[in-house]
Amino acid sequence: MLIFLAHLLVTTVLVVATLWTGRKARRSQHYSVAVAAILSLLLTVREAGLYGKGFTFDTTRLSVHLVFAGLCMAALPGLIYSGFKLRKNPYARGLHQRWILFFLLMLLATFTTAGWMFMNAIALDA
């Protein structure tokens, strides 16, 4: 569990750093931190899957969580595309900001539904 929580913390810090560097127009830092945030997010998802194998979850709660997690991951290509488009077209800023908002809302919903999912989870015997 500690590895999962560490990945979750690192991912959170990197997502915040990505937002901050983007907002401050620090492009080279933004690109580096954004790549690190995506890689960290993927590792966190992997760790969550491994950690979750030790529990039995209510199927409805698990399904709701997985929908939000899937939407969060599905937002990444649009987020990345709009970011690249913004490099050459300042009018793409609105598009990029909408993708950011959608991604962040889905990330928050994923995190919230994970907590909700664990509220009645049953730990499997070790």
PDB file of C-alpha atoms in Angstrom, residues 21-113:
ATOM      1  CA  THR A  21       4.496  25.518 -15.357  1.00  0.00           C
ATOM      2  CA  GLY A  22       1.817  25.715 -18.043  1.00  0.00           C
ATOM      3  CA  ARG A  23       0.163  28.685 -16.369  1.00  0.00           C
ATOM      4  CA  LYS A  24       3.513  30.456 -16.031  1.00  0.00           C
ATOM      5  CA  ALA A  25       4.312  29.746 -19.724  1.00  0.00           C
ATOM      6  CA  ARG A  26       7.487  27.855 -18.876  1.00  0.00           C
ATOM      7  CA  ARG A  27       7.258  25.663 -21.937  1.00  0.00           C
ATOM      8  CA  SER A  28      10.363  23.521 -21.715  1.00  0.00           C
ATOM      9  CA  GLN A  29       9.725  22.793 -18.036  1.00  0.00           C
ATOM     10  CA  HIS A  30       6.031  22.237 -18.770  1.00  0.00           C
ATOM     11  CA  TYR A  31       6.743  19.600 -21.409  1.00  0.00           C
ATOM     12  CA  SER A  32       9.180  17.732 -19.162  1.00  0.00           C
ATOM     13  CA  VAL A  33       6.914  17.806 -16.139  1.00  0.00           C
ATOM     14  CA  ALA A  34       3.851  16.856 -18.221  1.00  0.00           C
ATOM     15  CA  VAL A  35       5.619  13.758 -19.581  1.00  0.00           C
ATOM     16  CA  ALA A  36       6.725  12.841 -16.051  1.00  0.00           C
ATOM     17  CA  ALA A  37       3.157  13.347 -14.776  1.00  0.00           C
ATOM     18  CA  ILE A  38       1.700  11.059 -17.443  1.00  0.00           C
ATOM     19  CA  LEU A  39       4.295   8.354 -16.766  1.00  0.00           C
ATOM     20  CA  SER A  40       3.704   8.685 -13.036  1.00  0.00           C
ATOM     21  CA  LEU A  41      -0.057   8.456 -13.578  1.00  0.00           C
ATOM     22  CA  LEU A  42       0.414   5.239 -15.548  1.00  0.00           C
ATOM     23  CA  LEU A  43       2.573   3.787 -12.761  1.00  0.00           C
ATOM     24  CA  THR A  44      -0.029   4.805 -10.194  1.00  0.00           C
ATOM     25  CA  VAL A  45      -2.757   3.063 -12.186  1.00  0.00           C
ATOM     26  CA  ARG A  46      -0.598  -0.052 -12.345  1.00  0.00           C
ATOM     27  CA  GLU A  47       0.038   0.048  -8.591  1.00  0.00           C
ATOM     28  CA  ALA A  48      -3.670   0.607  -7.913  1.00  0.00           C
ATOM     29  CA  GLY A  49      -4.499  -2.477  -9.960  1.00  0.00           C
ATOM     30  CA  LEU A  50      -1.972  -4.564  -8.059  1.00  0.00           C
ATOM     31  CA  TYR A  51      -3.143  -3.239  -4.687  1.00  0.00           C
ATOM     32  CA  GLY A  52      -6.797  -3.745  -5.633  1.00  0.00           C
ATOM     33  CA  LYS A  53      -6.249  -7.465  -6.268  1.00  0.00           C
ATOM     34  CA  GLY A  54      -6.225  -7.902  -2.499  1.00  0.00           C
ATOM     35  CA  PHE A  55      -9.863  -6.809  -2.205  1.00  0.00           C
ATOM     36  CA  THR A  56     -13.333  -7.703  -3.367  1.00  0.00           C
ATOM     37  CA  PHE A  57     -15.328  -4.662  -4.513  1.00  0.00           C
ATOM     38  CA  ASP A  58     -18.999  -3.967  -5.020  1.00  0.00           C
ATOM     39  CA  THR A  59     -19.442  -4.347  -8.786  1.00  0.00           C
ATOM     40  CA  THR A  60     -21.474  -1.139  -9.163  1.00  0.00           C
ATOM     41  CA  ARG A  61     -18.898   0.954  -7.326  1.00  0.00           C
ATOM     42  CA  LEU A  62     -16.060  -0.647  -9.263  1.00  0.00           C
ATOM     43  CA  SER A  63     -17.855  -0.027 -12.566  1.00  0.00           C
ATOM     44  CA  VAL A  64     -18.476   3.646 -11.763  1.00  0.00           C
ATOM     45  CA  HIS A  65     -14.840   4.075 -10.764  1.00  0.00           C
ATOM     46  CA  LEU A  66     -13.592   2.393 -13.932  1.00  0.00           C
ATOM     47  CA  VAL A  67     -15.803   4.612 -16.125  1.00  0.00           C
ATOM     48  CA  PHE A  68     -14.232   7.740 -14.643  1.00  0.00           C
ATOM     49  CA  ALA A  69     -10.742   6.238 -14.809  1.00  0.00           C
ATOM     50  CA  GLY A  70     -11.309   5.351 -18.461  1.00  0.00           C
ATOM     51  CA  LEU A  71     -12.565   8.854 -19.252  1.00  0.00           C
ATOM     52  CA  CYS A  72      -9.526  10.300 -17.507  1.00  0.00           C
ATOM     53  CA  MET A  73      -7.197   8.216 -19.658  1.00  0.00           C
ATOM     54  CA  ALA A  74      -9.257   8.905 -22.780  1.00  0.00           C
ATOM     55  CA  ALA A  75      -8.784  12.643 -22.165  1.00  0.00           C
ATOM     56  CA  LEU A  76      -5.004  12.379 -22.468  1.00  0.00           C
ATOM     57  CA  PRO A  77      -4.796  12.274 -26.289  1.00  0.00           C
ATOM     58  CA  GLY A  78      -7.025  15.369 -26.579  1.00  0.00           C
ATOM     59  CA  LEU A  79      -5.039  17.127 -23.895  1.00  0.00           C
ATOM     60  CA  ILE A  80      -1.745  16.337 -25.606  1.00  0.00           C
ATOM     61  CA  TYR A  81      -3.045  17.187 -29.090  1.00  0.00           C
ATOM     62  CA  SER A  82      -4.434  20.539 -27.974  1.00  0.00           C
ATOM     63  CA  GLY A  83      -1.169  21.312 -26.191  1.00  0.00           C
ATOM     64  CA  PHE A  84       0.837  20.681 -29.348  1.00  0.00           C
ATOM     65  CA  LYS A  85      -1.667  22.721 -31.342  1.00  0.00           C
ATOM     66  CA  LEU A  86      -1.258  25.595 -28.879  1.00  0.00           C
ATOM     67  CA  ARG A  87       2.479  25.773 -29.642  1.00  0.00           C
ATOM     68  CA  LYS A  88       1.769  27.243 -33.083  1.00  0.00           C
ATOM     69  CA  ASN A  89      -1.722  28.638 -32.665  1.00  0.00           C
ATOM     70  CA  PRO A  90      -2.498  30.861 -29.667  1.00  0.00           C
ATOM     71  CA  TYR A  91      -6.195  30.554 -30.499  1.00  0.00           C
ATOM     72  CA  ALA A  92      -6.024  26.910 -29.401  1.00  0.00           C
ATOM     73  CA  ARG A  93      -5.656  28.022 -25.770  1.00  0.00           C
ATOM     74  CA  GLY A  94      -9.393  27.718 -25.120  1.00  0.00           C
ATOM     75  CA  LEU A  95      -9.445  24.199 -26.531  1.00  0.00           C
ATOM     76  CA  HIS A  96      -6.454  23.213 -24.402  1.00  0.00           C
ATOM     77  CA  GLN A  97      -8.034  24.724 -21.288  1.00  0.00           C
ATOM     78  CA  ARG A  98     -11.247  22.752 -21.864  1.00  0.00           C
ATOM     79  CA  TRP A  99      -9.255  19.530 -22.183  1.00  0.00           C
ATOM     80  CA  ILE A 100      -7.388  20.415 -18.979  1.00  0.00           C
ATOM     81  CA  LEU A 101     -10.661  21.017 -17.158  1.00  0.00           C
ATOM     82  CA  PHE A 102     -12.176  17.769 -18.427  1.00  0.00           C
ATOM     83  CA  PHE A 103      -9.054  15.796 -17.481  1.00  0.00           C
ATOM     84  CA  LEU A 104      -8.923  17.327 -13.995  1.00  0.00           C
ATOM     85  CA  LEU A 105     -12.626  16.710 -13.370  1.00  0.00           C
ATOM     86  CA  MET A 106     -12.272  13.078 -14.452  1.00  0.00           C
ATOM     87  CA  LEU A 107      -9.120  12.711 -12.325  1.00  0.00           C
ATOM     88  CA  LEU A 108     -10.949  14.100  -9.289  1.00  0.00           C
ATOM     89  CA  ALA A 109     -13.947  11.844  -9.973  1.00  0.00           C
ATOM     90  CA  THR A 110     -11.606   8.860 -10.315  1.00  0.00           C
ATOM     91  CA  PHE A 111      -9.966   9.647  -6.993  1.00  0.00           C
ATOM     92  CA  THR A 112     -13.321  10.240  -5.270  1.00  0.00           C
ATOM     93  CA  THR A 113     -14.919   7.066  -6.596  1.00  0.00           C
TER      94      THR A 113
END
